[in-house]
CSV table of C-alpha atoms and ligand atoms in Angstrom, one decimal:
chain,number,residue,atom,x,y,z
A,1,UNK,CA,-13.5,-33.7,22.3
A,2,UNK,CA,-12.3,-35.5,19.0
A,3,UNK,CA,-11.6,-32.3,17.0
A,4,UNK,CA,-10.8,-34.4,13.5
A,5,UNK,CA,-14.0,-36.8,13.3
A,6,UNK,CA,-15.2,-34.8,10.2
A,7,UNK,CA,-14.4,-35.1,6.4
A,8,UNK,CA,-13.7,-31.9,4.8
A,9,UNK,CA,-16.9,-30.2,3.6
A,10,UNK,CA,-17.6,-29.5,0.2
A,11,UNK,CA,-19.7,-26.6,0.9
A,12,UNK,CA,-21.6,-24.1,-1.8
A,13,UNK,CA,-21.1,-20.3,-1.1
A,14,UNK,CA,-23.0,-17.9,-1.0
A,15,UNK,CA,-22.9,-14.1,-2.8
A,16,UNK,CA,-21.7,-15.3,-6.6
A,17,UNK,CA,-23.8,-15.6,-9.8
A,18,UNK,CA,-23.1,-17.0,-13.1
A,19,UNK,CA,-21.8,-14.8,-15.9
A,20,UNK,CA,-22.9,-15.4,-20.0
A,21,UNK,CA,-19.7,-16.5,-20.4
A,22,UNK,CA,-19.2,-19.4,-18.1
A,23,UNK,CA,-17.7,-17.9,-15.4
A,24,UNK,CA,-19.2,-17.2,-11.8
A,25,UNK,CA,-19.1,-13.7,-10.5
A,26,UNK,CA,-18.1,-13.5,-6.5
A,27,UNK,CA,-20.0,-10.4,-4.8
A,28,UNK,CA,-19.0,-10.9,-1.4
A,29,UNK,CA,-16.8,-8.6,-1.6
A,30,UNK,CA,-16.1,-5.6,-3.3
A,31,UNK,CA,-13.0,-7.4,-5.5
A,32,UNK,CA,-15.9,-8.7,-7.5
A,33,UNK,CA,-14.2,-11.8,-9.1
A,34,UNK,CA,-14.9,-13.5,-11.9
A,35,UNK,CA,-13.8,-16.8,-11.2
A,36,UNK,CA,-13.0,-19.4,-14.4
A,37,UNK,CA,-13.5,-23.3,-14.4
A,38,UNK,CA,-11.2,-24.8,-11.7
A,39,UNK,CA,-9.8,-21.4,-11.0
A,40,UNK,CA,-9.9,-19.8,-7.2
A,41,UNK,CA,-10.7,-16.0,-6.3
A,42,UNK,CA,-8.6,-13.5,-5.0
A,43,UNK,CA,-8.7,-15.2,-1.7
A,44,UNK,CA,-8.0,-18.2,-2.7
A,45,UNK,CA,-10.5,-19.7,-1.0
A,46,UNK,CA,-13.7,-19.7,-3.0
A,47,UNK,CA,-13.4,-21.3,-6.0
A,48,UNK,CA,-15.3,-22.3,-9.3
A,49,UNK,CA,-15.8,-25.9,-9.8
A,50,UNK,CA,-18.2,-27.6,-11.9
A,51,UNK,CA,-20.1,-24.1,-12.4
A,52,UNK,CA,-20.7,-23.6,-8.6
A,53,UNK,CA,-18.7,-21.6,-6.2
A,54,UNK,CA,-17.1,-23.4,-3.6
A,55,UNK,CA,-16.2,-21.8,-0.1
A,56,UNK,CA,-12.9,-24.3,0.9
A,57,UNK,CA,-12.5,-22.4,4.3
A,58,UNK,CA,-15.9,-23.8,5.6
A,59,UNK,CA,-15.4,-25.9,8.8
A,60,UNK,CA,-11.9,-25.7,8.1
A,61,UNK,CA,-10.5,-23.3,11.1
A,62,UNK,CA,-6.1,-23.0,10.8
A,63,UNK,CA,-6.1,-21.4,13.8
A,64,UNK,CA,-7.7,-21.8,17.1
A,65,UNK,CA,-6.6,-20.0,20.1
A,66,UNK,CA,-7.9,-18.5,23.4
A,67,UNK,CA,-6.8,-14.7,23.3
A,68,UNK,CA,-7.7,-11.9,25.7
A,69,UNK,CA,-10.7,-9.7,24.2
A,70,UNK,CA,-8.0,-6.5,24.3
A,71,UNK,CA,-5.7,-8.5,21.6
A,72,UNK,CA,-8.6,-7.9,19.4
A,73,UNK,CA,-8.1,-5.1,19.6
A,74,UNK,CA,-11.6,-4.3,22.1
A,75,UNK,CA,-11.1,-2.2,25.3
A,76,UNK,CA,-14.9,-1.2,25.2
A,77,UNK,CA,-16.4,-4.8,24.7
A,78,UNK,CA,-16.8,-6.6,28.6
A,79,UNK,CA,-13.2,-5.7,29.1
A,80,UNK,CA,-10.9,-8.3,31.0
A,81,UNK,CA,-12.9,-11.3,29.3
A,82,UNK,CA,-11.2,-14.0,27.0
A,83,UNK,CA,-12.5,-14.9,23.5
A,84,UNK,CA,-12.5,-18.2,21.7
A,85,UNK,CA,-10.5,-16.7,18.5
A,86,UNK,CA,-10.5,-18.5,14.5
A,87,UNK,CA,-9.8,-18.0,11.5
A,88,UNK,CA,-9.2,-19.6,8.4
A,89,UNK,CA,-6.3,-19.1,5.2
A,90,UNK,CA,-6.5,-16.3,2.9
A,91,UNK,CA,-7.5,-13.0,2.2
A,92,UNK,CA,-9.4,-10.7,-0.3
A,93,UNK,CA,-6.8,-7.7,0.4
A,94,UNK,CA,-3.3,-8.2,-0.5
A,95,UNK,CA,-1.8,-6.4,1.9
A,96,UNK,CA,2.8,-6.2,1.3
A,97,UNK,CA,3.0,-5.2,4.8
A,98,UNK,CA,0.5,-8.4,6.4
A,99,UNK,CA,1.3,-9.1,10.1
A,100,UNK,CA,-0.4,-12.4,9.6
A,101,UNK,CA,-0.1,-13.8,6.1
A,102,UNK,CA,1.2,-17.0,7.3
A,103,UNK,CA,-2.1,-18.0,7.5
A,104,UNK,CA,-3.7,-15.2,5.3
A,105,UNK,CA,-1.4,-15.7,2.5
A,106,UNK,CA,-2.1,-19.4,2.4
A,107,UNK,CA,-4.3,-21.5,0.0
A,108,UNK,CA,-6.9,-23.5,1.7
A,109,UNK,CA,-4.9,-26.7,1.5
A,110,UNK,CA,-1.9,-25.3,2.8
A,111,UNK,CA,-2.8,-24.9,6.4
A,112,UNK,CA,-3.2,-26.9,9.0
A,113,UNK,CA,-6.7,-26.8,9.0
A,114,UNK,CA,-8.6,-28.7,11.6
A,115,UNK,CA,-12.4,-30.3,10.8
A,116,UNK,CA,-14.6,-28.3,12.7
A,117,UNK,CA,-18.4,-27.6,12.3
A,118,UNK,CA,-20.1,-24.4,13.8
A,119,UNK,CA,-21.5,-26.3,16.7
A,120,UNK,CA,-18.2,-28.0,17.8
A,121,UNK,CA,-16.4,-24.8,17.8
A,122,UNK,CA,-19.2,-23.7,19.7
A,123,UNK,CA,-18.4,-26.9,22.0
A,124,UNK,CA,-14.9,-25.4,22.1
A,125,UNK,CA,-15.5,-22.2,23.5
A,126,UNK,CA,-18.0,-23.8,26.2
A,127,UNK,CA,-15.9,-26.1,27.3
A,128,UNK,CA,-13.0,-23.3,27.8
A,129,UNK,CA,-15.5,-21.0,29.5
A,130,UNK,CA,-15.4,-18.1,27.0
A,131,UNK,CA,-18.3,-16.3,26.5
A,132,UNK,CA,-17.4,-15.0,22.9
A,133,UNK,CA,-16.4,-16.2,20.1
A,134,UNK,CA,-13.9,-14.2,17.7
A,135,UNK,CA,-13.4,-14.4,13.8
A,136,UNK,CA,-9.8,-12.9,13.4
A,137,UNK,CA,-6.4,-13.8,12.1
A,138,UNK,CA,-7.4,-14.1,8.8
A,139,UNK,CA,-9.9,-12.0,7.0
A,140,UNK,CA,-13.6,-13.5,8.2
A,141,UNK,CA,-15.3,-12.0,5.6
A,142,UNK,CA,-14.5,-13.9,3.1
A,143,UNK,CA,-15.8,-17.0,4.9
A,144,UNK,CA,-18.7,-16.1,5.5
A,145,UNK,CA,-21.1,-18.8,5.6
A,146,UNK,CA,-18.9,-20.2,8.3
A,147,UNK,CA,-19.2,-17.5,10.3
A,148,UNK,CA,-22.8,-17.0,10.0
A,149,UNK,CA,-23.6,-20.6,11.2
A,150,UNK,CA,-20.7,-20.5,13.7
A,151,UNK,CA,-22.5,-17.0,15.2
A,152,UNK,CA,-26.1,-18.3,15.2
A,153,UNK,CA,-24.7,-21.6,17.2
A,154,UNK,CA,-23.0,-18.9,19.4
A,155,UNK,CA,-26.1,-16.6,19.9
A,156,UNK,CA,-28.3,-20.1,20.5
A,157,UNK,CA,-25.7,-20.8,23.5
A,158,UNK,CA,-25.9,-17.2,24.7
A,159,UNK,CA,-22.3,-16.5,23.5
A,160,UNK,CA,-21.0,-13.3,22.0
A,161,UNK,CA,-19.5,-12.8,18.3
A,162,UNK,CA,-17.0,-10.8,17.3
A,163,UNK,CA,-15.6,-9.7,13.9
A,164,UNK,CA,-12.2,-8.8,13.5
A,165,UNK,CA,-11.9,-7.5,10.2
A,166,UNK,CA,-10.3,-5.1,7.2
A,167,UNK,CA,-14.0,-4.0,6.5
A,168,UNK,CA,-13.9,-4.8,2.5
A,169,UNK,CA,-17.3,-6.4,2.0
A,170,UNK,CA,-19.9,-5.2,-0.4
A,171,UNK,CA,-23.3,-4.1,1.5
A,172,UNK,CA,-25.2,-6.8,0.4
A,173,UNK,CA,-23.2,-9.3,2.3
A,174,UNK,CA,-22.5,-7.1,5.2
A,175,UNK,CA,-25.5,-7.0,6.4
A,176,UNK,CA,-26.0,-11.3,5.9
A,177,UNK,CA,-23.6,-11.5,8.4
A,178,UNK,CA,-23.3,-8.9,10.5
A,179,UNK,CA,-26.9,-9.5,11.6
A,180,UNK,CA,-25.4,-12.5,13.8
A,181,UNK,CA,-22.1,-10.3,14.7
A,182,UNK,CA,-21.9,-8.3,18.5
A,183,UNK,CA,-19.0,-6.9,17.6
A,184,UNK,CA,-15.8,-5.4,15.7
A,185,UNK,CA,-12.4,-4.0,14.9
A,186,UNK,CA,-12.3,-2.6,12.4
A,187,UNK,CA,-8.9,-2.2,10.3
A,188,UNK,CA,-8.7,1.7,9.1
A,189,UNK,CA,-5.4,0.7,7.6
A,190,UNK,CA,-4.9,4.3,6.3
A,191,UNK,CA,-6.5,7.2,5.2
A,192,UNK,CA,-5.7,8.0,1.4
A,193,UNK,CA,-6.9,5.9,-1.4
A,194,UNK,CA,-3.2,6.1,-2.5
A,195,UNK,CA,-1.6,3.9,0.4
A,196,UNK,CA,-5.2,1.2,-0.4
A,197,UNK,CA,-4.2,1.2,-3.8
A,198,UNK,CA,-0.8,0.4,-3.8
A,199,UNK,CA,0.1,-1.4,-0.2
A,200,UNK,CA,-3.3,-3.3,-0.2
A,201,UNK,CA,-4.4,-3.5,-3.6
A,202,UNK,CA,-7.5,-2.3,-2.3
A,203,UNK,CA,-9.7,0.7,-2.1
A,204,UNK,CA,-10.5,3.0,0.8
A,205,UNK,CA,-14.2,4.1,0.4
A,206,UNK,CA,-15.4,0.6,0.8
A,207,UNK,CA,-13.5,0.5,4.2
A,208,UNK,CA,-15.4,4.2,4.7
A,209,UNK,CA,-18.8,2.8,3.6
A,210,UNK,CA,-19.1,-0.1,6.2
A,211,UNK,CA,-17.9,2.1,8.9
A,212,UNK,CA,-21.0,4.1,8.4
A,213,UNK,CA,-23.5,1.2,7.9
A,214,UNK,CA,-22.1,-0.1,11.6
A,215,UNK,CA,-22.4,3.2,12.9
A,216,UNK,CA,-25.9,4.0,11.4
A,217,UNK,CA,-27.7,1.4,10.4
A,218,UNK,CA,-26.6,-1.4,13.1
A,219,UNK,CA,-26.2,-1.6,17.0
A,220,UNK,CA,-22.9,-3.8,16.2
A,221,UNK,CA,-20.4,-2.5,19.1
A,222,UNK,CA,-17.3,-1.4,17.1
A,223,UNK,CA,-13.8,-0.2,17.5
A,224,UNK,CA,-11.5,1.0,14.6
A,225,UNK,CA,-7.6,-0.1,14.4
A,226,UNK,CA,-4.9,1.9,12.8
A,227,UNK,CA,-1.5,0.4,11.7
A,228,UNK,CA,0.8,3.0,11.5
A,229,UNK,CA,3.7,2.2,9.2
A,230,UNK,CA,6.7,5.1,9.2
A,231,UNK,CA,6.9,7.2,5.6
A,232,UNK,CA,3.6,5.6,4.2
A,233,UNK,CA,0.6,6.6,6.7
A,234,UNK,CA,2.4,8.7,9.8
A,235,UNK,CA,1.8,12.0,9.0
A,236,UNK,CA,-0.1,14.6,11.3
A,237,UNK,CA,-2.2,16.0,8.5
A,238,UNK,CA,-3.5,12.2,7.7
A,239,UNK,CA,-3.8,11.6,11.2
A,240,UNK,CA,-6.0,15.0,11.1
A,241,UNK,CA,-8.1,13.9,7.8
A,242,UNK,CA,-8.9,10.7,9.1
A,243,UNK,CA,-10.1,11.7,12.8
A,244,UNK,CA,-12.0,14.7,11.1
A,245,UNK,CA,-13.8,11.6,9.0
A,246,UNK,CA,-14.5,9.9,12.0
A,247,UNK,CA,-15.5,12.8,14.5
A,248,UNK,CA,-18.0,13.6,11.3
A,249,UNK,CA,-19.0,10.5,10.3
A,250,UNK,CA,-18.7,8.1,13.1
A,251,UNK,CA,-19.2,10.4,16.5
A,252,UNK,CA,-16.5,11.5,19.0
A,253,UNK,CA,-16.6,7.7,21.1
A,254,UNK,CA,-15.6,5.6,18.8
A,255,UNK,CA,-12.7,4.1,20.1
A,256,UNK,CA,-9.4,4.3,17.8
A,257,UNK,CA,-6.5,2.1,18.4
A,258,UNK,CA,-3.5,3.6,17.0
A,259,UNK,CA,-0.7,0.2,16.6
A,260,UNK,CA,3.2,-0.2,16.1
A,261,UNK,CA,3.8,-1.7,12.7
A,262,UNK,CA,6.7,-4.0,12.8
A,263,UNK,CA,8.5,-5.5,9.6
A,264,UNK,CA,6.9,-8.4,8.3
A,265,UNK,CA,6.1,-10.3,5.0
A,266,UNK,CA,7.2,-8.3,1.8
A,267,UNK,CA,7.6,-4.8,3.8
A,268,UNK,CA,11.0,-5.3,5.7
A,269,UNK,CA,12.8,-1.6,4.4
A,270,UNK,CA,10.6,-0.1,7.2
A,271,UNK,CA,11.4,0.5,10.8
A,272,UNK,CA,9.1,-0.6,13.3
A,273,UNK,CA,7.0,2.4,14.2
A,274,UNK,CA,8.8,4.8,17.3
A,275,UNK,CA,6.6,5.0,20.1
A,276,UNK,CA,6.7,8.8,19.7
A,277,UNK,CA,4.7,8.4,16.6
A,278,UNK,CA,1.7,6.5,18.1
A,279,UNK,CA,2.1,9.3,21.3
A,280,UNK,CA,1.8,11.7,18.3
A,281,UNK,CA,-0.9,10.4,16.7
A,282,UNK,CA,-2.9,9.7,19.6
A,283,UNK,CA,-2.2,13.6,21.1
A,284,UNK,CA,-3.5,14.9,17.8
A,285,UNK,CA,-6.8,12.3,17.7
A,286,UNK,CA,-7.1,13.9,21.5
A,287,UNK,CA,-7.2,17.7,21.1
A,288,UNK,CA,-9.6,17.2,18.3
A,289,UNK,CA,-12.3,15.6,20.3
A,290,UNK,CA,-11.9,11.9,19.9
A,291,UNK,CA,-12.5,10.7,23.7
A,292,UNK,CA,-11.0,7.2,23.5
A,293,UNK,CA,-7.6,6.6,21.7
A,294,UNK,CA,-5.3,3.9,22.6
A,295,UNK,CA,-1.7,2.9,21.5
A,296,UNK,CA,-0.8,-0.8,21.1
A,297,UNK,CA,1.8,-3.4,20.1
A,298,UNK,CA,3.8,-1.5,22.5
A,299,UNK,CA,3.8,-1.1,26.0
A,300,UNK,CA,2.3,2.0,27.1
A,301,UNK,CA,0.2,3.9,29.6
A,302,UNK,CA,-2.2,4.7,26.9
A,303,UNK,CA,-3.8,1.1,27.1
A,304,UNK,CA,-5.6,2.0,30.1
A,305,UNK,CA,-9.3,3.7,29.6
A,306,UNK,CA,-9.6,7.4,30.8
A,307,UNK,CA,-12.9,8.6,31.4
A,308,UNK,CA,-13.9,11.7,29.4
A,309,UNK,CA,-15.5,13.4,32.2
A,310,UNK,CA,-13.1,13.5,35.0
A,311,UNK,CA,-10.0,12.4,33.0
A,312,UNK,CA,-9.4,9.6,35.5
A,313,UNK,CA,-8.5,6.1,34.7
A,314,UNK,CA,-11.6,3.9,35.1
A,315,UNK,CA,-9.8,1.1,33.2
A,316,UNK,CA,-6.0,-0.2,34.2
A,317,UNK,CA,-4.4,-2.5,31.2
A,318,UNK,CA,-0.8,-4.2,31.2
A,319,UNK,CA,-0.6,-5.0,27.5
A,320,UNK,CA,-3.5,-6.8,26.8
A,321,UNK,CA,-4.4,-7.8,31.4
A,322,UNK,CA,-6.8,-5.8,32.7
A,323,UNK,CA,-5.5,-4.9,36.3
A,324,UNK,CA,-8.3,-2.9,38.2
A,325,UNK,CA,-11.7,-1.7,36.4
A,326,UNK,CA,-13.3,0.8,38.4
A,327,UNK,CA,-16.5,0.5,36.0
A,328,UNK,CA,-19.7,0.7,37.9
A,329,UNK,CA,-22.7,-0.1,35.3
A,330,UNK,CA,-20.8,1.1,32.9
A,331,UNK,CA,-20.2,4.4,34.7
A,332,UNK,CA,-17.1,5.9,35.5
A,333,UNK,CA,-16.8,4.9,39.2
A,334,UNK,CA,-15.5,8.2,40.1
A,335,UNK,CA,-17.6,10.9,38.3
A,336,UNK,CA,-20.4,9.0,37.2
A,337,UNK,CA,-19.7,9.8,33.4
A,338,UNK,CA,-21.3,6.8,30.8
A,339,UNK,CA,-18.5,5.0,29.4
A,340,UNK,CA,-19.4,4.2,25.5
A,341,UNK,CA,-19.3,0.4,25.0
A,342,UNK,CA,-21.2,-2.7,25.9
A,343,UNK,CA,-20.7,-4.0,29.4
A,344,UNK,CA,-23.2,-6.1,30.6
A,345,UNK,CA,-25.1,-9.1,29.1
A,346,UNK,CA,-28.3,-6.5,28.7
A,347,UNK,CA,-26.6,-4.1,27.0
A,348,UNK,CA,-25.4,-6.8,24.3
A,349,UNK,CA,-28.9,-8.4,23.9
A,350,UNK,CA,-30.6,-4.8,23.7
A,351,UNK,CA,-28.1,-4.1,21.1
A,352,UNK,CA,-29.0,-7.1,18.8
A,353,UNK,CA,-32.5,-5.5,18.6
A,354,UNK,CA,-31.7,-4.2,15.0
A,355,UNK,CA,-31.1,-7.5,13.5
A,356,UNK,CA,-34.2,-9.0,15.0
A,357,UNK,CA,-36.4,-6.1,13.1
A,358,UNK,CA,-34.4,-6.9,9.8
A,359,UNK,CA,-35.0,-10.5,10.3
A,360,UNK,CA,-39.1,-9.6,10.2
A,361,UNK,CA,-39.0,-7.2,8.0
B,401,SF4,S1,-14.6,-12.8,-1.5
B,401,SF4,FE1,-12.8,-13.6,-2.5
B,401,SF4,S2,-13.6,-14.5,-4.5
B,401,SF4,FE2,-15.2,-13.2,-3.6
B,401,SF4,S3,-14.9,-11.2,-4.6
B,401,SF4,FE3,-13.8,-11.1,-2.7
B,401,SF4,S4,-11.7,-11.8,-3.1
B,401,SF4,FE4,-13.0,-12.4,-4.9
């Protein structure tokens, strides 16, 4: 198909109001910018012209790649399948260790950005045979609209979504778009307010807050991703503090991919994390109850699922292949045991229930 046959959109966002003074106030996420005449957001990619907000990335994918669904990273989510991934340039965090920010630190009109509207990507993905489509790379929130009309042009060809994101949206927002969303990793990129604050210019309890909507007030399939950097967020009593949060907060089968940071962007006085540390942190997320913890960016046994019942691998992974799955239903072939995740096309529509009762209500 002709990928370029479309002008670049001028396209109004969503989620900003205008100020007294001129201004236009961005609540998608919780940055809350106030954006001046001619002036761009955090992100870079919403931006203030004429007294309306403009979202640039709309349409305007940089990236465009078929990935396995365990680069996510997903190992509960139909494991073994391939996803139709995007994303677009910027970001709302500004994160000095980024493993990404070729795209995410670029302006809108920096990238290579093809023309693509929500049902030709959706054209994409059906002509490569995936069955879901992921928003990743860069951070999806803050493109919203796209994403919403990209997922409803999924759900109408009975394809999957997925959001891969760092979780910094305000609630209002968050439930806009995650009512069209399957779906998520979510980036737990540490666990003190201290290491958000100064490495991401961020703040943690956000990060908290939509972990709990997910968990509580949607049936949105998610997983939860932890960079481990050496010196800044290895330590066992973090390690201990955040799976406490999660055991308490979240439930004990929540999946929690601990991954090797490597040098990148401004952070290059840091070693790429040892393996021994992700063994570490995993061994500790273990003995207190979490039932599925998995190491990546390295090669490792611990990519493979283990049931919690019998302790048996039901799921075989080299890197991100999947090389046996013994899943039956979404039992543990051996012992019977239900394996937390979604599985089978059922499972996924029975899920979406929730945003079908907030659509009448
Ligand atoms: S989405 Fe972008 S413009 Fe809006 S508040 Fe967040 S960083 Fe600012």
């Amino acid at each position: 198909m002709q990928l370029t046959d479309l002008s670049p959109q001028v396209y109004e966002a969503r989620w900003w109001e205008p100020m007294v003074d001129g201004r236009l106030h961005c609540y998608l996420c919780p940055r809350h910018c106030h954006i001046g005449e001619g002036q761009n957001g955090f992100c870079f990619i919403r931006r203030n012209e004429g007294g309306r907000l403009l979202q640039l990335g709309y349409g305007r994918p940089a990236a465009l790649a078929m990935d396995p669904i365990e680069k996510k990273p997903l190992s509960h989510f139909f494991p073994g399948t391939k996803i139709l991934s995007m994303g677009t340039a910027g970001c709302n965090m500004g994160c000095s260790f980024c493993q990404n920010w070729d795209i995410s630190k670029a302006k809108s009109d920096q990238g290579n950005a093809l023309n693509l509207s929500a049902e030709q990507v959706v054209e994409v993905a059906l002509e490569h045979h995936s069955p879901h489509i992921a928003f990743t790379y860069n951070e999806p929130t803050i493109w919203g609209e796209y994403v919403i009309d990209v997922a409803r042009e999924a759900h109408a060809a009975g394809l999957n979504t997925v959001m891969v994101s760092n979780g910094y949206i305000t609630r209002e927002a968050f439930f806009d778009i995650y009512r069209y969303i399957d779906a998520a990793n979510i980036d737990l990129k540490a666990f003190t307010e201290d290491f958000y604050g100064k490495m991401t210019l961020t703040h943690l309890q956000p990060v908290l807050d939509t972990l709990k909507w997910l968990r509580h007030e949607t049936g949105v399939w998610f997983e939860i991703t932890n960079l481990i950097i050496p010196t800044l967020n290895d330590s066992n009593s973090e390690f201990k503090e955040l799976c406490d949060w999660a055991l308490n907060n979240l439930g004990d089968d929540v999946p929690l991919h601990f991954t090797a940071f490597h040098p990148d962007f401004k952070l290059q006085d840091k070693p790429p994390t040892p393996p021994e540390t992700l063994h570490r942190a995993r061994r500790i997320a273990m003995e207190m109850g979490m039932k599925y913890v998995y190491e990546g960016n390295i090669f490792s046994e611990a990519a493979n699922t283990i049931c919690p019942g019998c302790k048996q691998v039901v799921i075989t992974r080299s890197w991100h292949s999947v090389m046996s799955n013994k899943l039956k239903n979404g039992r543990c072939g051996n012992c019977g045991t239900r394996i937390a995740g979604v599985f089978t096309r059922a499972e996924a529509e029975k899920r979406r229930e929730w945003a079908g009762a907030l659509e009448s209500s």
